[in-house]
Amino acid sequence: MADAKVIPFDDDRSRSGSASRPARRRTGAGSGGGRGDGSTAPVSALPGGRLPESPSDGAEGAQDPQQPQEEAVGGVGAPADAGGGWDRRIAGGLAFLRRRVTGDYEVDEFGYDKELTDQVLMSALRPLADKYFRVEVKGIENIPSDGGALIVANHSGTLPLDGLMLQVAVHDNHPAERHLRLLAADLVFHLPVVNELARKAGHTLACAEDAQRLLELGEIVGVMPEGFKGIGKPFGDRYKLQRFGRGGFVSTALRAGAPIVPCSIVGAEEIYPMIGNAKTLARLLGFPYFPITPTFPWLGPLGAVPLPTKWTIQFGEPIPTDGYPPEAAEDPMLMFNLTDQVREQIQHTLYKLLVQRRSVFF
């Protein structure tokens, strides 16, 4: 034990030194049992068939173009690389925890915590999007690479999982890894725990002032104008868009000069087929509705597990608003026409996606 050596995890020199060993064995075999002329040795920097033994010469041997292939075959470099990757992950996790404990992290004026969202919240939602709902994203190129934009999507599913999956879809599929800032209803910010998580994830109150401020800051803002009318509609009315309100989102986009990107989501309607609504219980609890599905409340907590439907999210061509004069935001007829244009584009895309899909689950 007295002769044992301690090799630091972050010492790359130890890996480069060990990488020369496969080359030494291969050279000995190719030189016909140690022939001294060195003419047939595939890797030899010195005459006489002798391989470099000093640390500096070993580093030169690690720069050989064939060396990465030899490491992969010999398996010498793989464990070191894997160990280094785990070391970096553990070190990063400990650094993250230290910053959380000491308060050494930043949030914006709306309470958005980018680091927590990227490293924790998005990591928790990603398996649900990729493996469970198998979300397929189309038209991501219609979201600008920089500057503000307003994404307007249909709302469904009894529970607002579609907004969370939309957030993951934008971040993971956009080349610039842009973050979606969702506008949420008042109820979200009145629920314990949910309120804090929503703020940390970048959600903010669905009001014109906050939305316009985010757009002017160059953020991607998401809104679902159907509100509770869309998310709490009966299963028989699935994929039938409800009213889009009075067009407040259009007025906000006009004031900020941001393009409007219509978005259609297929697959969320079937995760909790709502076959009934216990209105009395909903009033007692202060909820806009209390869903009854084929599994809830009959199966208890197990009934709250969503069905593994196959999702498709498609972003349509953006509708520009920067060409309108400033007073256009006060024109009710223009707001009505643009609202109807966005709604019709979303509805038409929903029908097209429904015709194209093979099954609810595949």
Coordinates of C-alpha atoms in Angstrom, one line a residue:
M1 CA 0.0 0.0 0.0
A2 CA 3.0 2.3 0.5
D3 CA 3.8 2.2 -3.2
A4 CA 0.3 3.0 -4.3
K5 CA -0.2 6.0 -6.6
V6 CA -3.0 8.5 -6.4
I7 CA -4.3 9.6 -9.8
P8 CA -6.5 12.7 -9.8
F9 CA -9.8 12.4 -11.6
D10 CA -9.2 15.6 -13.6
D11 CA -5.7 14.7 -14.6
D12 CA -5.8 14.2 -18.4
R13 CA -2.1 13.4 -18.5
S14 CA -2.7 10.0 -16.9
R15 CA -5.1 9.1 -19.7
S16 CA -2.8 10.2 -22.5
G17 CA 0.0 8.2 -20.9
S18 CA -2.1 5.0 -20.7
A19 CA -3.3 5.5 -24.3
S20 CA 0.1 4.7 -25.7
R21 CA 0.0 1.1 -24.4
P22 CA -2.2 -0.4 -27.1
A23 CA 0.2 1.2 -29.7
R24 CA 3.2 -0.5 -28.1
R25 CA 1.6 -3.9 -28.3
R26 CA 0.5 -3.4 -31.9
T27 CA 4.0 -2.2 -32.9
G28 CA 5.7 -5.2 -31.4
A29 CA 3.4 -7.5 -33.3
G30 CA 3.9 -5.7 -36.6
S31 CA 7.7 -5.5 -36.3
G32 CA 8.2 -9.3 -36.4
G33 CA 9.2 -9.8 -32.8
G34 CA 11.2 -6.6 -32.3
R35 CA 13.1 -6.1 -35.6
G36 CA 15.6 -3.2 -35.2
D37 CA 15.2 -1.4 -38.6
G38 CA 11.7 -0.1 -37.8
S39 CA 10.7 -0.2 -41.4
T40 CA 7.4 -2.1 -40.9
A41 CA 6.4 -0.7 -37.6
P42 CA 3.1 1.2 -38.0
V43 CA 3.6 3.5 -35.1
S44 CA 7.3 4.4 -34.4
A45 CA 8.8 7.8 -33.8
L46 CA 12.4 6.7 -33.1
P47 CA 14.8 4.5 -35.1
G48 CA 15.7 1.1 -33.8
G49 CA 12.1 0.1 -33.2
R50 CA 12.1 1.6 -29.7
L51 CA 8.9 3.3 -28.5
P52 CA 9.1 6.5 -26.4
E53 CA 9.1 6.0 -22.7
S54 CA 9.2 9.5 -21.3
P55 CA 6.0 11.4 -20.4
S56 CA 6.6 14.0 -23.1
D57 CA 7.1 11.3 -25.8
G58 CA 4.0 9.5 -24.5
A59 CA 2.0 12.6 -25.1
E60 CA 3.3 12.8 -28.7
G61 CA 2.1 9.2 -29.2
A62 CA -1.4 10.1 -28.0
Q63 CA -1.6 12.6 -30.9
D64 CA -1.3 9.9 -33.5
P65 CA -4.3 10.0 -35.9
Q66 CA -5.0 6.3 -35.4
Q67 CA -5.0 6.5 -31.7
P68 CA -8.7 7.2 -31.1
Q69 CA -9.6 4.0 -33.0
E70 CA -7.0 2.0 -31.0
E71 CA -8.5 3.3 -27.7
A72 CA -11.9 2.2 -28.8
V73 CA -10.8 -1.2 -29.7
G74 CA -8.5 -1.7 -26.7
G75 CA -11.0 -0.2 -24.3
V76 CA -8.3 1.7 -22.4
G77 CA -9.7 5.2 -22.9
A78 CA -13.4 4.3 -22.5
P79 CA -13.5 3.7 -18.7
A80 CA -11.5 6.9 -18.1
D81 CA -13.9 8.9 -20.3
A82 CA -16.9 7.4 -18.6
G83 CA -15.5 8.0 -15.2
G84 CA -14.7 11.6 -16.1
G85 CA -18.2 12.1 -17.3
W86 CA -19.7 10.9 -14.0
D87 CA -17.2 13.0 -12.1
R88 CA -18.3 16.1 -14.0
R89 CA -22.0 15.3 -13.4
I90 CA -21.4 14.8 -9.7
A91 CA -19.3 18.0 -9.4
G92 CA -22.0 19.9 -11.4
G93 CA -24.8 18.6 -9.1
L94 CA -22.9 19.5 -6.0
A95 CA -22.2 23.0 -7.3
F96 CA -25.9 23.4 -8.2
L97 CA -26.9 22.4 -4.6
R98 CA -24.3 24.8 -3.2
R99 CA -25.7 27.7 -5.2
R100 CA -29.3 26.9 -4.1
V101 CA -28.3 26.7 -0.4
T102 CA -26.3 29.9 -0.5
G103 CA -28.7 31.8 -2.7
D104 CA -26.1 32.4 -5.4
Y105 CA -28.6 32.3 -8.3
E106 CA -30.6 34.7 -10.3
V107 CA -34.3 35.2 -11.0
D108 CA -35.8 37.8 -13.3
E109 CA -38.5 40.3 -12.4
F110 CA -41.2 37.7 -12.9
G111 CA -39.6 35.1 -10.6
Y112 CA -38.2 33.0 -13.5
D113 CA -35.3 30.8 -12.4
K114 CA -33.5 29.7 -15.6
E115 CA -31.0 27.4 -13.9
L116 CA -33.7 25.5 -11.9
T117 CA -35.9 25.2 -15.0
D118 CA -33.1 23.8 -17.2
Q119 CA -31.5 21.4 -14.7
V120 CA -34.5 20.2 -12.7
L121 CA -38.0 21.0 -14.1
M122 CA -37.2 20.4 -17.7
S123 CA -35.3 17.2 -16.8
A124 CA -38.3 16.0 -14.9
L125 CA -40.7 16.7 -17.8
R126 CA -38.5 15.5 -20.6
P127 CA -39.1 11.7 -20.1
L128 CA -42.9 12.3 -20.0
A129 CA -42.7 14.2 -23.4
D130 CA -40.1 11.9 -25.1
K131 CA -41.0 8.4 -23.8
Y132 CA -44.6 8.6 -22.5
F133 CA -46.4 10.9 -24.9
R134 CA -43.8 10.6 -27.7
V135 CA -44.3 14.2 -28.7
E136 CA -43.7 14.8 -32.4
V137 CA -42.9 18.4 -33.3
K138 CA -43.5 20.0 -36.7
G139 CA -42.8 23.5 -38.0
I140 CA -40.4 24.5 -35.3
E141 CA -38.6 26.7 -37.9
N142 CA -41.7 29.1 -37.7
I143 CA -40.5 30.2 -34.3
P144 CA -38.0 33.0 -34.7
S145 CA -34.4 32.5 -33.5
D146 CA -34.4 35.8 -31.6
G147 CA -36.8 38.5 -30.6
G148 CA -40.2 38.2 -29.2
A149 CA -43.1 36.1 -30.6
L150 CA -46.5 35.1 -29.3
I151 CA -47.4 31.4 -29.6
V152 CA -51.2 30.8 -29.6
A153 CA -52.3 27.2 -29.0
N154 CA -55.4 25.2 -28.4
H155 CA -56.0 24.1 -24.8
S156 CA -57.3 20.6 -23.8
G157 CA -56.8 17.6 -21.6
T158 CA -58.7 18.2 -18.3
L159 CA -55.3 19.0 -16.6
P160 CA -52.9 21.5 -18.2
L161 CA -50.2 19.1 -19.3
D162 CA -50.4 20.4 -22.8
G163 CA -48.8 23.7 -21.7
L164 CA -45.9 21.9 -20.0
M165 CA -45.3 19.6 -23.0
L166 CA -45.4 22.7 -25.3
Q167 CA -42.7 24.3 -23.1
V168 CA -40.5 21.2 -23.5
A169 CA -41.1 21.0 -27.2
V170 CA -40.0 24.6 -27.9
H171 CA -36.9 24.3 -25.8
D172 CA -35.7 20.9 -26.9
N173 CA -36.5 21.2 -30.6
H174 CA -35.6 24.8 -31.4
P175 CA -32.0 25.3 -32.7
A176 CA -31.6 28.2 -30.3
E177 CA -33.1 26.3 -27.3
R178 CA -35.5 29.1 -26.7
H179 CA -37.6 29.1 -23.5
L180 CA -41.4 29.5 -23.6
R181 CA -43.0 31.8 -21.1
L182 CA -46.5 30.7 -20.6
L183 CA -49.4 32.9 -19.5
A184 CA -51.4 31.1 -16.7
A185 CA -54.8 31.6 -15.1
D186 CA -55.2 33.2 -11.6
L187 CA -56.0 29.7 -10.2
V188 CA -52.4 28.5 -10.9
F189 CA -51.0 31.2 -8.6
H190 CA -53.5 30.5 -5.8
L191 CA -52.5 26.9 -5.4
P192 CA -49.8 26.1 -2.8
V193 CA -46.5 24.6 -4.2
V194 CA -47.9 24.9 -7.8
N195 CA -47.7 28.7 -7.5
E196 CA -44.0 28.7 -6.6
L197 CA -43.1 26.1 -9.3
A198 CA -45.0 28.0 -12.0
R199 CA -43.1 31.2 -11.2
K200 CA -39.8 29.4 -11.2
A201 CA -40.6 27.8 -14.6
G202 CA -41.2 31.2 -16.2
H203 CA -45.0 31.3 -16.1
T204 CA -46.7 34.6 -15.3
L205 CA -50.2 35.9 -14.9
A206 CA -52.3 36.1 -18.0
C207 CA -52.6 39.8 -18.2
A208 CA -51.8 42.2 -21.1
E209 CA -49.2 44.2 -19.1
D210 CA -47.0 41.1 -18.3
A211 CA -47.4 39.7 -21.8
Q212 CA -46.4 42.9 -23.5
R213 CA -43.4 43.3 -21.2
L214 CA -42.1 39.8 -22.0
L215 CA -42.5 40.4 -25.7
E216 CA -40.7 43.7 -25.6
L217 CA -37.9 41.9 -23.7
G218 CA -37.6 39.5 -26.7
E219 CA -39.1 36.4 -25.0
I220 CA -41.3 33.7 -26.6
V221 CA -44.7 34.0 -24.9
G222 CA -47.3 31.2 -25.0
V223 CA -51.0 31.8 -24.5
M224 CA -54.0 29.4 -24.7
P225 CA -57.0 31.7 -25.2
E226 CA -59.7 29.0 -24.7
G227 CA -58.8 29.0 -21.0
F228 CA -60.9 26.7 -18.8
K229 CA -63.5 26.5 -21.5
G230 CA -61.1 24.5 -23.6
I231 CA -59.3 22.4 -20.9
G232 CA -62.6 21.5 -19.2
K233 CA -64.8 20.7 -22.2
P234 CA -66.6 17.3 -22.5
F235 CA -64.9 14.5 -24.4
G236 CA -67.6 14.7 -27.0
D237 CA -66.4 18.2 -28.0
R238 CA -62.8 17.2 -28.4
Y239 CA -60.8 19.2 -31.0
K240 CA -63.6 21.7 -31.3
L241 CA -62.1 25.1 -30.5
Q242 CA -64.0 27.2 -28.0
R243 CA -64.2 31.0 -28.0
F244 CA -60.9 32.9 -28.0
G245 CA -62.2 35.7 -25.8
R246 CA -62.1 39.3 -27.0
G247 CA -58.8 39.1 -28.8
G248 CA -56.7 40.5 -26.0
F249 CA -53.7 38.5 -27.2
V250 CA -53.9 40.1 -30.6
S251 CA -53.9 43.6 -29.1
T252 CA -50.8 42.7 -27.0
A253 CA -48.9 41.4 -30.1
L254 CA -49.8 44.5 -32.0
R255 CA -48.5 46.8 -29.3
A256 CA -45.2 44.9 -29.0
G257 CA -44.9 44.4 -32.8
A258 CA -44.4 40.7 -32.3
P259 CA -45.4 37.9 -34.7
I260 CA -48.2 35.5 -33.8
V261 CA -47.4 31.8 -34.3
P262 CA -50.5 29.6 -34.4
C263 CA -50.0 26.2 -32.7
S264 CA -52.1 23.0 -32.9
I265 CA -51.8 20.2 -30.3
V266 CA -53.2 16.7 -31.1
G267 CA -53.1 14.0 -28.5
A268 CA -53.9 15.9 -25.3
E269 CA -57.7 15.5 -25.6
E270 CA -57.6 11.8 -24.9
I271 CA -55.3 11.7 -21.8
Y272 CA -58.2 12.2 -19.5
P273 CA -61.5 11.6 -21.3
M274 CA -63.9 13.8 -19.4
I275 CA -67.3 12.1 -19.4
G276 CA -68.9 14.1 -16.6
N277 CA -68.5 17.2 -14.4
A278 CA -69.4 17.2 -10.7
K279 CA -70.4 20.9 -10.6
T280 CA -71.4 20.9 -6.9
L281 CA -68.1 19.5 -5.8
A282 CA -66.3 21.9 -8.0
R283 CA -68.0 24.9 -6.4
L284 CA -67.2 23.6 -2.9
L285 CA -63.5 23.3 -3.8
G286 CA -63.4 26.6 -5.8
F287 CA -62.5 24.8 -9.1
P288 CA -64.0 25.8 -12.4
Y289 CA -65.0 22.1 -12.9
F290 CA -64.4 18.7 -11.3
P291 CA -63.8 16.1 -13.9
I292 CA -65.2 12.6 -14.0
T293 CA -63.3 10.2 -16.3
P294 CA -63.5 6.4 -17.0
T295 CA -60.8 6.0 -14.3
F296 CA -61.2 9.0 -12.0
P297 CA -62.3 9.0 -9.2
W298 CA -63.2 5.3 -9.4
L299 CA -59.6 4.1 -9.2
G300 CA -58.4 6.7 -6.7
P301 CA -54.9 8.1 -7.3
L302 CA -54.3 5.5 -10.0
G303 CA -57.1 7.2 -12.0
A304 CA -55.0 10.4 -12.1
V305 CA -52.4 8.7 -14.4
P306 CA -52.9 10.0 -17.9
L307 CA -53.4 7.7 -20.8
P308 CA -50.2 7.2 -23.0
T309 CA -51.5 8.9 -26.1
K310 CA -49.3 9.9 -29.1
W311 CA -48.9 13.7 -29.4
T312 CA -48.2 15.9 -32.3
I313 CA -47.5 19.6 -31.9
Q314 CA -47.4 21.7 -35.1
F315 CA -46.4 25.4 -35.3
G316 CA -47.9 27.2 -38.2
E317 CA -46.6 30.1 -40.3
P318 CA -46.2 33.3 -38.2
I319 CA -48.6 36.2 -38.7
P320 CA -46.6 39.4 -38.7
T321 CA -47.9 42.4 -36.8
D322 CA -45.1 44.9 -37.1
G323 CA -46.5 46.4 -40.3
Y324 CA -49.5 47.9 -38.5
P325 CA -49.6 51.5 -37.1
P326 CA -49.5 52.0 -33.3
E327 CA -53.2 52.9 -33.2
A328 CA -54.1 49.5 -34.7
A329 CA -54.2 47.9 -31.2
E330 CA -57.3 49.9 -30.5
D331 CA -59.2 48.9 -33.7
P332 CA -61.8 46.3 -32.6
M333 CA -62.5 45.2 -36.2
L334 CA -58.8 44.5 -36.9
M335 CA -58.5 42.5 -33.6
F336 CA -61.6 40.5 -34.5
N337 CA -60.3 39.7 -37.9
L338 CA -56.8 38.6 -36.7
T339 CA -58.3 36.6 -33.9
D340 CA -60.5 34.8 -36.3
Q341 CA -57.6 34.2 -38.7
V342 CA -55.5 32.6 -35.9
R343 CA -58.4 30.5 -34.7
E344 CA -59.3 29.2 -38.1
Q345 CA -55.7 28.3 -38.8
I346 CA -55.4 26.3 -35.6
Q347 CA -58.7 24.5 -36.2
H348 CA -57.8 23.7 -39.8
T349 CA -54.5 22.2 -38.7
L350 CA -56.1 20.2 -36.0
Y351 CA -58.4 18.6 -38.6
K352 CA -55.5 17.9 -40.9
L353 CA -53.5 16.3 -38.1
L354 CA -56.4 14.1 -37.0
V355 CA -56.9 12.8 -40.5
Q356 CA -53.2 12.0 -40.8
R357 CA -52.7 10.1 -37.5
R358 CA -53.1 6.3 -37.5
S359 CA -54.2 5.8 -33.9
V360 CA -54.8 7.6 -30.7
F361 CA -51.9 5.7 -29.1
F362 CA -49.5 5.1 -32.0

